[in-house]
């Protein structure tokens, strides 16, 4: 697990990608503060960005043939897979606490275009999407490898963006947020 987090955050290329992604995340929010932006960033971006440490790890493992070497260790394949899944969940909840909650709190208390109940609803939706998308993306990367897994990842992201746009224009964010949590 430490090796994978090292590959994700200490290799210059990967670290630059993370920093650039997080800066883009905040710039988008502060440049276009609206309910649409908050829902897009919190409900779509966090579930999709959470699998990136796994992708970086698999990419490095394939380049160095470490995925074949690790099979000679006294660790079962099941433990390796569970560890990689655990890494993605840890990173996703770190992203939830460091990115999503500050954005929602800024929208609720700073810009005041969301009320507290809507903010909680958006965070719950983000957690649900994360719990749905992580196993799908993780299984795709582990079964298909880095290149085919990345293609599957891009297709899934496009599918969710199209779904978000359809929901956005067909139903509207106000209608989606009018669903009460306390019925």
mmCIF file of N, CA and C in Angstrom, residues 9-135:
data_model
loop_
_atom_site.group_PDB
_atom_site.id
_atom_site.type_symbol
_atom_site.label_atom_id
_atom_site.label_comp_id
_atom_site.label_asym_id
_atom_site.label_seq_id
_atom_site.Cartn_x
_atom_site.Cartn_y
_atom_site.Cartn_z
ATOM 1 N N UNK A 9 1.927 9.810 -5.299
ATOM 2 C CA UNK A 9 2.146 11.161 -4.801
ATOM 3 C C UNK A 9 3.594 11.627 -4.805
ATOM 4 N N UNK A 10 4.552 10.749 -4.916
ATOM 5 C CA UNK A 10 5.950 11.168 -4.842
ATOM 6 C C UNK A 10 6.648 11.173 -6.195
ATOM 7 N N UNK A 11 6.088 10.540 -7.177
ATOM 8 C CA UNK A 11 6.651 10.634 -8.520
ATOM 9 C C UNK A 11 6.183 11.970 -9.100
ATOM 10 N N UNK A 12 7.138 12.760 -9.566
ATOM 11 C CA UNK A 12 6.874 14.141 -9.973
ATOM 12 C C UNK A 12 5.703 14.264 -10.959
ATOM 13 N N UNK A 13 5.659 13.434 -11.975
ATOM 14 C CA UNK A 13 4.600 13.504 -12.987
ATOM 15 C C UNK A 13 3.223 13.315 -12.359
ATOM 16 N N UNK A 14 3.087 12.334 -11.484
ATOM 17 C CA UNK A 14 1.807 12.055 -10.842
ATOM 18 C C UNK A 14 1.424 13.165 -9.873
ATOM 19 N N UNK A 15 2.398 13.669 -9.141
ATOM 20 C CA UNK A 15 2.131 14.750 -8.198
ATOM 21 C C UNK A 15 1.683 16.012 -8.932
ATOM 22 N N UNK A 16 2.324 16.320 -10.040
ATOM 23 C CA UNK A 16 1.925 17.478 -10.842
ATOM 24 C C UNK A 16 0.501 17.298 -11.359
ATOM 25 N N UNK A 17 0.167 16.085 -11.792
ATOM 26 C CA UNK A 17 -1.205 15.823 -12.242
ATOM 27 C C UNK A 17 -2.215 16.058 -11.127
ATOM 28 N N UNK A 18 -1.915 15.589 -9.916
ATOM 29 C CA UNK A 18 -2.819 15.798 -8.788
ATOM 30 C C UNK A 18 -2.958 17.281 -8.446
ATOM 31 N N UNK A 19 -1.846 17.970 -8.352
ATOM 32 C CA UNK A 19 -1.892 19.395 -8.005
ATOM 33 C C UNK A 19 -2.668 20.170 -9.066
ATOM 34 N N UNK A 20 -2.389 19.901 -10.333
ATOM 35 C CA UNK A 20 -3.103 20.570 -11.418
ATOM 36 C C UNK A 20 -4.594 20.248 -11.366
ATOM 37 N N UNK A 21 -4.928 18.987 -11.117
ATOM 38 C CA UNK A 21 -6.342 18.603 -11.017
ATOM 39 C C UNK A 21 -7.055 19.285 -9.874
ATOM 40 N N UNK A 22 -6.417 19.346 -8.706
ATOM 41 C CA UNK A 22 -7.040 19.994 -7.552
ATOM 42 C C UNK A 22 -7.171 21.493 -7.763
ATOM 43 N N UNK A 23 -6.149 22.123 -8.357
ATOM 44 C CA UNK A 23 -6.248 23.553 -8.641
ATOM 45 C C UNK A 23 -7.361 23.841 -9.641
ATOM 46 N N UNK A 24 -7.476 22.996 -10.657
ATOM 47 C CA UNK A 24 -8.558 23.146 -11.632
ATOM 48 C C UNK A 24 -9.910 23.007 -10.949
ATOM 49 N N UNK A 25 -10.000 22.081 -10.037
ATOM 50 C CA UNK A 25 -11.223 21.845 -9.269
ATOM 51 C C UNK A 25 -11.662 23.122 -8.548
ATOM 52 N N UNK A 26 -10.740 23.747 -7.832
ATOM 53 C CA UNK A 26 -11.079 24.952 -7.081
ATOM 54 C C UNK A 26 -11.288 26.158 -7.991
ATOM 55 N N UNK A 27 -10.509 26.280 -9.060
ATOM 56 C CA UNK A 27 -10.683 27.392 -9.989
ATOM 57 C C UNK A 27 -12.060 27.318 -10.643
ATOM 58 N N UNK A 28 -12.480 26.121 -11.030
ATOM 59 C CA UNK A 28 -13.817 25.979 -11.614
ATOM 60 C C UNK A 28 -14.896 26.425 -10.644
ATOM 61 N N UNK A 29 -14.752 26.043 -9.401
ATOM 62 C CA UNK A 29 -15.769 26.431 -8.425
ATOM 63 C C UNK A 29 -15.781 27.933 -8.202
ATOM 64 N N UNK A 30 -14.611 28.535 -8.010
ATOM 65 C CA UNK A 30 -14.577 29.966 -7.707
ATOM 66 C C UNK A 30 -14.851 30.824 -8.936
ATOM 67 N N UNK A 31 -14.607 30.310 -10.136
ATOM 68 C CA UNK A 31 -14.901 31.064 -11.358
ATOM 69 C C UNK A 31 -16.381 30.994 -11.715
ATOM 70 N N UNK A 32 -17.027 29.868 -11.430
ATOM 71 C CA UNK A 32 -18.434 29.680 -11.781
ATOM 72 C C UNK A 32 -19.220 29.126 -10.592
ATOM 73 N N UNK A 33 -19.361 29.891 -9.528
ATOM 74 C CA UNK A 33 -20.072 29.358 -8.362
ATOM 75 C C UNK A 33 -21.571 29.244 -8.620
ATOM 76 N N UNK A 34 -22.060 28.030 -8.698
ATOM 77 C CA UNK A 34 -23.488 27.784 -8.880
ATOM 78 C C UNK A 34 -23.806 26.377 -8.389
ATOM 79 N N UNK A 35 -25.092 26.094 -8.300
ATOM 80 C CA UNK A 35 -25.512 24.753 -7.886
ATOM 81 C C UNK A 35 -25.049 23.711 -8.889
ATOM 82 N N UNK A 36 -25.075 24.068 -10.169
ATOM 83 C CA UNK A 36 -24.649 23.140 -11.212
ATOM 84 C C UNK A 36 -23.178 22.756 -11.043
ATOM 85 N N UNK A 37 -22.348 23.760 -10.796
ATOM 86 C CA UNK A 37 -20.920 23.508 -10.631
ATOM 87 C C UNK A 37 -20.651 22.647 -9.406
ATOM 88 N N UNK A 38 -21.333 22.944 -8.305
ATOM 89 C CA UNK A 38 -21.122 22.155 -7.083
ATOM 90 C C UNK A 38 -21.525 20.709 -7.319
ATOM 91 N N UNK A 39 -22.683 20.503 -7.945
ATOM 92 C CA UNK A 39 -23.116 19.119 -8.202
ATOM 93 C C UNK A 39 -22.155 18.409 -9.144
ATOM 94 N N UNK A 40 -21.709 19.097 -10.179
ATOM 95 C CA UNK A 40 -20.784 18.470 -11.127
ATOM 96 C C UNK A 40 -19.466 18.111 -10.447
ATOM 97 N N UNK A 41 -18.909 19.045 -9.703
ATOM 98 C CA UNK A 41 -17.617 18.797 -9.067
ATOM 99 C C UNK A 41 -17.717 17.751 -7.966
ATOM 100 N N UNK A 42 -18.693 17.898 -7.088
ATOM 101 C CA UNK A 42 -18.764 17.022 -5.919
ATOM 102 C C UNK A 42 -19.321 15.649 -6.272
ATOM 103 N N UNK A 43 -20.345 15.595 -7.099
ATOM 104 C CA UNK A 43 -20.994 14.306 -7.387
ATOM 105 C C UNK A 43 -20.335 13.527 -8.519
ATOM 106 N N UNK A 44 -19.621 14.202 -9.387
ATOM 107 C CA UNK A 44 -19.032 13.495 -10.522
ATOM 108 C C UNK A 44 -17.509 13.429 -10.441
ATOM 109 N N UNK A 45 -16.887 14.531 -10.083
ATOM 110 C CA UNK A 45 -15.430 14.579 -10.110
ATOM 111 C C UNK A 45 -14.799 13.720 -9.021
ATOM 112 N N UNK A 46 -15.291 13.811 -7.804
ATOM 113 C CA UNK A 46 -14.690 13.052 -6.706
ATOM 114 C C UNK A 46 -14.766 11.544 -6.955
ATOM 115 N N UNK A 47 -15.927 10.993 -7.342
ATOM 116 C CA UNK A 47 -15.924 9.552 -7.620
ATOM 117 C C UNK A 47 -14.972 9.154 -8.746
ATOM 118 N N UNK A 48 -14.778 10.029 -9.715
ATOM 119 C CA UNK A 48 -13.913 9.683 -10.831
ATOM 120 C C UNK A 48 -12.434 9.914 -10.536
ATOM 121 N N UNK A 49 -12.126 10.933 -9.751
ATOM 122 C CA UNK A 49 -10.717 11.213 -9.439
ATOM 123 C C UNK A 49 -10.173 10.221 -8.418
ATOM 124 N N UNK A 50 -11.043 9.580 -7.676
ATOM 125 C CA UNK A 50 -10.618 8.695 -6.587
ATOM 126 C C UNK A 50 -9.891 7.452 -7.060
ATOM 127 N N UNK A 51 -10.064 7.074 -8.300
ATOM 128 C CA UNK A 51 -9.417 5.865 -8.802
ATOM 129 C C UNK A 51 -8.030 6.158 -9.377
ATOM 130 N N UNK A 52 -7.634 7.414 -9.437
ATOM 131 C CA UNK A 52 -6.360 7.747 -10.068
ATOM 132 C C UNK A 52 -5.131 7.155 -9.371
ATOM 133 N N UNK A 53 -5.063 7.058 -8.025
ATOM 134 C CA UNK A 53 -3.880 6.378 -7.463
ATOM 135 C C UNK A 53 -3.756 4.924 -7.913
ATOM 136 N N UNK A 54 -4.887 4.253 -8.073
ATOM 137 C CA UNK A 54 -4.854 2.875 -8.563
ATOM 138 C C UNK A 54 -4.334 2.834 -9.993
ATOM 139 N N UNK A 55 -4.777 3.760 -10.810
ATOM 140 C CA UNK A 55 -4.328 3.798 -12.197
ATOM 141 C C UNK A 55 -2.833 4.065 -12.264
ATOM 142 N N UNK A 56 -2.329 5.010 -11.464
ATOM 143 C CA UNK A 56 -0.891 5.294 -11.442
ATOM 144 C C UNK A 56 -0.106 4.062 -10.988
ATOM 145 N N UNK A 57 -0.625 3.375 -9.970
ATOM 146 C CA UNK A 57 0.044 2.190 -9.445
ATOM 147 C C UNK A 57 0.105 1.083 -10.496
ATOM 148 N N UNK A 58 -1.008 0.842 -11.155
ATOM 149 C CA UNK A 58 -1.047 -0.216 -12.174
ATOM 150 C C UNK A 58 -0.146 0.142 -13.348
ATOM 151 N N UNK A 59 -0.115 1.427 -13.708
ATOM 152 C CA UNK A 59 0.762 1.868 -14.789
ATOM 153 C C UNK A 59 2.228 1.582 -14.449
ATOM 154 N N UNK A 60 2.659 1.938 -13.247
ATOM 155 C CA UNK A 60 4.044 1.709 -12.840
ATOM 156 C C UNK A 60 4.342 0.214 -12.691
ATOM 157 N N UNK A 61 3.373 -0.544 -12.166
ATOM 158 C CA UNK A 61 3.569 -1.989 -12.007
ATOM 159 C C UNK A 61 3.734 -2.673 -13.359
ATOM 160 N N UNK A 62 2.958 -2.238 -14.363
ATOM 161 C CA UNK A 62 3.085 -2.837 -15.694
ATOM 162 C C UNK A 62 4.420 -2.482 -16.333
ATOM 163 N N UNK A 63 4.869 -1.236 -16.144
ATOM 164 C CA UNK A 63 6.149 -0.825 -16.736
ATOM 165 C C UNK A 63 7.325 -1.585 -16.128
ATOM 166 N N UNK A 64 7.273 -1.822 -14.831
ATOM 167 C CA UNK A 64 8.390 -2.487 -14.155
ATOM 168 C C UNK A 64 8.186 -3.998 -14.004
ATOM 169 N N UNK A 65 7.070 -4.506 -14.503
ATOM 170 C CA UNK A 65 6.719 -5.928 -14.383
ATOM 171 C C UNK A 65 6.576 -6.350 -12.921
ATOM 172 N N UNK A 66 6.238 -5.389 -12.041
ATOM 173 C CA UNK A 66 6.094 -5.693 -10.618
ATOM 174 C C UNK A 66 4.877 -6.563 -10.355
ATOM 175 N N UNK A 67 3.857 -6.446 -11.198
ATOM 176 C CA UNK A 67 2.669 -7.278 -11.007
ATOM 177 C C UNK A 67 2.990 -8.765 -11.152
ATOM 178 N N UNK A 68 4.037 -9.107 -11.891
ATOM 179 C CA UNK A 68 4.459 -10.507 -11.992
ATOM 180 C C UNK A 68 5.381 -10.891 -10.823
ATOM 181 N N UNK A 69 6.204 -9.952 -10.399
ATOM 182 C CA UNK A 69 7.130 -10.224 -9.294
ATOM 183 C C UNK A 69 6.367 -10.415 -7.987
ATOM 184 N N UNK A 70 5.330 -9.621 -7.766
ATOM 185 C CA UNK A 70 4.608 -9.674 -6.492
ATOM 186 C C UNK A 70 3.917 -11.030 -6.293
ATOM 187 N N UNK A 71 3.651 -11.724 -7.380
ATOM 188 C CA UNK A 71 3.026 -13.048 -7.252
ATOM 189 C C UNK A 71 3.973 -14.066 -6.621
ATOM 190 N N UNK A 72 5.259 -13.772 -6.611
ATOM 191 C CA UNK A 72 6.212 -14.678 -5.966
ATOM 192 C C UNK A 72 6.312 -14.416 -4.458
ATOM 193 N N UNK A 73 5.737 -13.346 -3.990
ATOM 194 C CA UNK A 73 5.749 -13.031 -2.555
ATOM 195 C C UNK A 73 4.759 -13.929 -1.818
ATOM 196 N N UNK A 74 4.940 -14.088 -0.519
ATOM 197 C CA UNK A 74 4.003 -14.938 0.239
ATOM 198 C C UNK A 74 2.698 -14.200 0.584
ATOM 199 N N UNK A 75 2.126 -13.552 -0.416
ATOM 200 C CA UNK A 75 0.860 -12.826 -0.257
ATOM 201 C C UNK A 75 -0.084 -13.367 -1.322
ATOM 202 N N UNK A 76 -1.311 -13.603 -0.928
ATOM 203 C CA UNK A 76 -2.266 -14.141 -1.902
ATOM 204 C C UNK A 76 -2.752 -13.025 -2.826
ATOM 205 N N UNK A 77 -3.244 -13.418 -3.992
ATOM 206 C CA UNK A 77 -3.804 -12.453 -4.942
ATOM 207 C C UNK A 77 -4.975 -11.707 -4.313
ATOM 208 N N UNK A 78 -5.746 -12.414 -3.494
ATOM 209 C CA UNK A 78 -6.902 -11.801 -2.842
ATOM 210 C C UNK A 78 -6.464 -10.634 -1.957
ATOM 211 N N UNK A 79 -5.392 -10.818 -1.191
ATOM 212 C CA UNK A 79 -4.901 -9.744 -0.319
ATOM 213 C C UNK A 79 -4.388 -8.563 -1.139
ATOM 214 N N UNK A 80 -3.763 -8.846 -2.265
ATOM 215 C CA UNK A 80 -3.265 -7.772 -3.135
ATOM 216 C C UNK A 80 -4.432 -6.948 -3.659
ATOM 217 N N UNK A 81 -5.470 -7.624 -4.134
ATOM 218 C CA UNK A 81 -6.644 -6.934 -4.677
ATOM 219 C C UNK A 81 -7.358 -6.144 -3.584
ATOM 220 N N UNK A 82 -7.534 -6.738 -2.419
ATOM 221 C CA UNK A 82 -8.200 -6.045 -1.311
ATOM 222 C C UNK A 82 -7.402 -4.813 -0.905
ATOM 223 N N UNK A 83 -6.079 -4.919 -0.888
ATOM 224 C CA UNK A 83 -5.240 -3.781 -0.533
ATOM 225 C C UNK A 83 -5.392 -2.653 -1.545
ATOM 226 N N UNK A 84 -5.397 -2.992 -2.823
ATOM 227 C CA UNK A 84 -5.554 -1.964 -3.855
ATOM 228 C C UNK A 84 -6.942 -1.309 -3.770
ATOM 229 N N UNK A 85 -7.969 -2.097 -3.485
ATOM 230 C CA UNK A 85 -9.305 -1.519 -3.311
ATOM 231 C C UNK A 85 -9.357 -0.612 -2.081
ATOM 232 N N UNK A 86 -8.730 -1.053 -1.009
ATOM 233 C CA UNK A 86 -8.693 -0.254 0.208
ATOM 234 C C UNK A 86 -7.995 1.086 -0.044
ATOM 235 N N UNK A 87 -6.939 1.072 -0.840
ATOM 236 C CA UNK A 87 -6.242 2.306 -1.189
ATOM 237 C C UNK A 87 -7.177 3.296 -1.870
ATOM 238 N N UNK A 88 -7.974 2.804 -2.813
ATOM 239 C CA UNK A 88 -8.877 3.710 -3.527
ATOM 240 C C UNK A 88 -9.947 4.261 -2.599
ATOM 241 N N UNK A 89 -10.449 3.455 -1.682
ATOM 242 C CA UNK A 89 -11.446 3.959 -0.732
ATOM 243 C C UNK A 89 -10.842 4.977 0.219
ATOM 244 N N UNK A 90 -9.631 4.727 0.689
ATOM 245 C CA UNK A 90 -8.967 5.699 1.570
ATOM 246 C C UNK A 90 -8.789 7.024 0.838
ATOM 247 N N UNK A 91 -8.294 6.960 -0.396
ATOM 248 C CA UNK A 91 -8.084 8.192 -1.151
ATOM 249 C C UNK A 91 -9.399 8.897 -1.448
ATOM 250 N N UNK A 92 -10.452 8.137 -1.745
ATOM 251 C CA UNK A 92 -11.732 8.775 -2.062
ATOM 252 C C UNK A 92 -12.300 9.510 -0.858
ATOM 253 N N UNK A 93 -12.159 8.949 0.337
ATOM 254 C CA UNK A 93 -12.686 9.642 1.502
ATOM 255 C C UNK A 93 -11.775 10.795 1.930
ATOM 256 N N UNK A 94 -10.484 10.718 1.633
ATOM 257 C CA UNK A 94 -9.614 11.874 1.837
ATOM 258 C C UNK A 94 -10.050 12.999 0.895
ATOM 259 N N UNK A 95 -10.355 12.662 -0.357
ATOM 260 C CA UNK A 95 -10.843 13.666 -1.313
ATOM 261 C C UNK A 95 -12.189 14.238 -0.863
ATOM 262 N N UNK A 96 -13.044 13.385 -0.344
ATOM 263 C CA UNK A 96 -14.347 13.861 0.129
ATOM 264 C C UNK A 96 -14.161 14.903 1.229
ATOM 265 N N UNK A 97 -13.257 14.632 2.169
ATOM 266 C CA UNK A 97 -13.069 15.559 3.287
ATOM 267 C C UNK A 97 -12.246 16.785 2.912
ATOM 268 N N UNK A 98 -11.297 16.644 1.983
ATOM 269 C CA UNK A 98 -10.439 17.784 1.656
ATOM 270 C C UNK A 98 -10.939 18.615 0.490
ATOM 271 N N UNK A 99 -11.780 18.054 -0.368
ATOM 272 C CA UNK A 99 -12.268 18.793 -1.533
ATOM 273 C C UNK A 99 -13.772 19.056 -1.472
ATOM 274 N N UNK A 100 -14.552 18.019 -1.286
ATOM 275 C CA UNK A 100 -15.998 18.164 -1.381
ATOM 276 C C UNK A 100 -16.592 18.971 -0.237
ATOM 277 N N UNK A 101 -16.220 18.644 0.977
ATOM 278 C CA UNK A 101 -16.796 19.345 2.120
ATOM 279 C C UNK A 101 -16.444 20.841 2.098
ATOM 280 N N UNK A 102 -15.185 21.233 1.827
ATOM 281 C CA UNK A 102 -14.919 22.676 1.736
ATOM 282 C C UNK A 102 -15.707 23.370 0.626
ATOM 283 N N UNK A 103 -15.875 22.704 -0.525
ATOM 284 C CA UNK A 103 -16.643 23.306 -1.614
ATOM 285 C C UNK A 103 -18.098 23.492 -1.191
ATOM 286 N N UNK A 104 -18.692 22.471 -0.601
ATOM 287 C CA UNK A 104 -20.088 22.565 -0.176
ATOM 288 C C UNK A 104 -20.240 23.612 0.934
ATOM 289 N N UNK A 105 -19.330 23.637 1.887
ATOM 290 C CA UNK A 105 -19.407 24.647 2.951
ATOM 291 C C UNK A 105 -19.241 26.057 2.388
ATOM 292 N N UNK A 106 -18.379 26.222 1.386
ATOM 293 C CA UNK A 106 -18.245 27.530 0.735
ATOM 294 C C UNK A 106 -19.529 27.928 0.024
ATOM 295 N N UNK A 107 -20.181 26.959 -0.600
ATOM 296 C CA UNK A 107 -21.442 27.246 -1.290
ATOM 297 C C UNK A 107 -22.559 27.569 -0.304
ATOM 298 N N UNK A 108 -22.557 26.905 0.861
ATOM 299 C CA UNK A 108 -23.613 27.106 1.849
ATOM 300 C C UNK A 108 -23.381 28.384 2.649
ATOM 301 N N UNK A 109 -22.184 28.544 3.195
ATOM 302 C CA UNK A 109 -21.936 29.664 4.116
ATOM 303 C C UNK A 109 -21.224 30.845 3.468
ATOM 304 N N UNK A 110 -20.457 30.608 2.418
ATOM 305 C CA UNK A 110 -19.732 31.700 1.772
ATOM 306 C C UNK A 110 -20.569 32.386 0.711
ATOM 307 N N UNK A 111 -20.889 31.651 -0.356
ATOM 308 C CA UNK A 111 -21.656 32.210 -1.469
ATOM 309 C C UNK A 111 -23.163 32.218 -1.200
ATOM 310 N N UNK A 112 -23.623 31.355 -0.340
ATOM 311 C CA UNK A 112 -25.023 31.269 0.103
ATOM 312 C C UNK A 112 -26.008 31.006 -1.040
ATOM 313 N N UNK A 113 -25.600 30.177 -2.008
ATOM 314 C CA UNK A 113 -26.554 29.779 -3.039
ATOM 315 C C UNK A 113 -27.081 28.367 -2.806
ATOM 316 N N UNK A 114 -26.609 27.701 -1.776
ATOM 317 C CA UNK A 114 -27.136 26.411 -1.344
ATOM 318 C C UNK A 114 -27.550 26.536 0.110
ATOM 319 N N UNK A 115 -28.615 25.838 0.475
ATOM 320 C CA UNK A 115 -28.889 25.764 1.906
ATOM 321 C C UNK A 115 -28.237 24.495 2.462
ATOM 322 N N UNK A 116 -28.232 24.380 3.762
ATOM 323 C CA UNK A 116 -27.505 23.290 4.416
ATOM 324 C C UNK A 116 -28.040 21.924 3.991
ATOM 325 N N UNK A 117 -29.366 21.773 3.901
ATOM 326 C CA UNK A 117 -29.954 20.486 3.511
ATOM 327 C C UNK A 117 -29.532 20.075 2.101
ATOM 328 N N UNK A 118 -29.482 21.047 1.177
ATOM 329 C CA UNK A 118 -29.029 20.743 -0.182
ATOM 330 C C UNK A 118 -27.560 20.333 -0.192
ATOM 331 N N UNK A 119 -26.761 20.996 0.629
ATOM 332 C CA UNK A 119 -25.347 20.646 0.721
ATOM 333 C C UNK A 119 -25.143 19.234 1.240
ATOM 334 N N UNK A 120 -25.910 18.869 2.264
ATOM 335 C CA UNK A 120 -25.817 17.506 2.800
ATOM 336 C C UNK A 120 -26.277 16.501 1.753
ATOM 337 N N UNK A 121 -27.341 16.827 1.028
ATOM 338 C CA UNK A 121 -27.829 15.938 -0.026
ATOM 339 C C UNK A 121 -26.765 15.728 -1.099
ATOM 340 N N UNK A 122 -26.103 16.776 -1.501
ATOM 341 C CA UNK A 122 -25.044 16.666 -2.512
ATOM 342 C C UNK A 122 -23.892 15.802 -1.988
ATOM 343 N N UNK A 123 -23.510 15.975 -0.736
ATOM 344 C CA UNK A 123 -22.441 15.147 -0.164
ATOM 345 C C UNK A 123 -22.849 13.681 -0.076
ATOM 346 N N UNK A 124 -24.103 13.412 0.276
ATOM 347 C CA UNK A 124 -24.595 12.031 0.331
ATOM 348 C C UNK A 124 -24.596 11.424 -1.071
ATOM 349 N N UNK A 125 -25.052 12.191 -2.062
ATOM 350 C CA UNK A 125 -25.030 11.698 -3.443
ATOM 351 C C UNK A 125 -23.600 11.407 -3.889
ATOM 352 N N UNK A 126 -22.662 12.266 -3.512
ATOM 353 C CA UNK A 126 -21.263 12.041 -3.864
ATOM 354 C C UNK A 126 -20.739 10.754 -3.238
ATOM 355 N N UNK A 127 -21.060 10.533 -1.971
ATOM 356 C CA UNK A 127 -20.620 9.304 -1.307
ATOM 357 C C UNK A 127 -21.224 8.075 -1.976
ATOM 358 N N UNK A 128 -22.497 8.153 -2.369
ATOM 359 C CA UNK A 128 -23.158 7.025 -3.036
ATOM 360 C C UNK A 128 -22.515 6.764 -4.393
ATOM 361 N N UNK A 129 -22.298 7.824 -5.200
ATOM 362 C CA UNK A 129 -21.641 7.647 -6.494
ATOM 363 C C UNK A 129 -20.238 7.071 -6.318
ATOM 364 N N UNK A 130 -19.548 7.519 -5.282
ATOM 365 C CA UNK A 130 -18.205 7.002 -5.023
ATOM 366 C C UNK A 130 -18.249 5.517 -4.713
ATOM 367 N N UNK A 131 -19.184 5.119 -3.861
ATOM 368 C CA UNK A 131 -19.303 3.697 -3.501
ATOM 369 C C UNK A 131 -19.731 2.842 -4.687
ATOM 370 N N UNK A 132 -20.418 3.432 -5.654
ATOM 371 C CA UNK A 132 -20.817 2.695 -6.862
ATOM 372 C C UNK A 132 -19.668 2.646 -7.867
ATOM 373 N N UNK A 133 -19.004 3.777 -8.074
ATOM 374 C CA UNK A 133 -18.025 3.869 -9.153
ATOM 375 C C UNK A 133 -16.670 3.244 -8.819
ATOM 376 N N UNK A 134 -16.256 3.289 -7.573
ATOM 377 C CA UNK A 134 -14.940 2.734 -7.247
ATOM 378 C C UNK A 134 -14.807 1.256 -7.575
ATOM 379 N N UNK A 135 -15.766 0.413 -7.204
ATOM 380 C CA UNK A 135 -15.606 -1.004 -7.582
ATOM 381 C C UNK A 135 -15.604 -1.220 -9.095
#
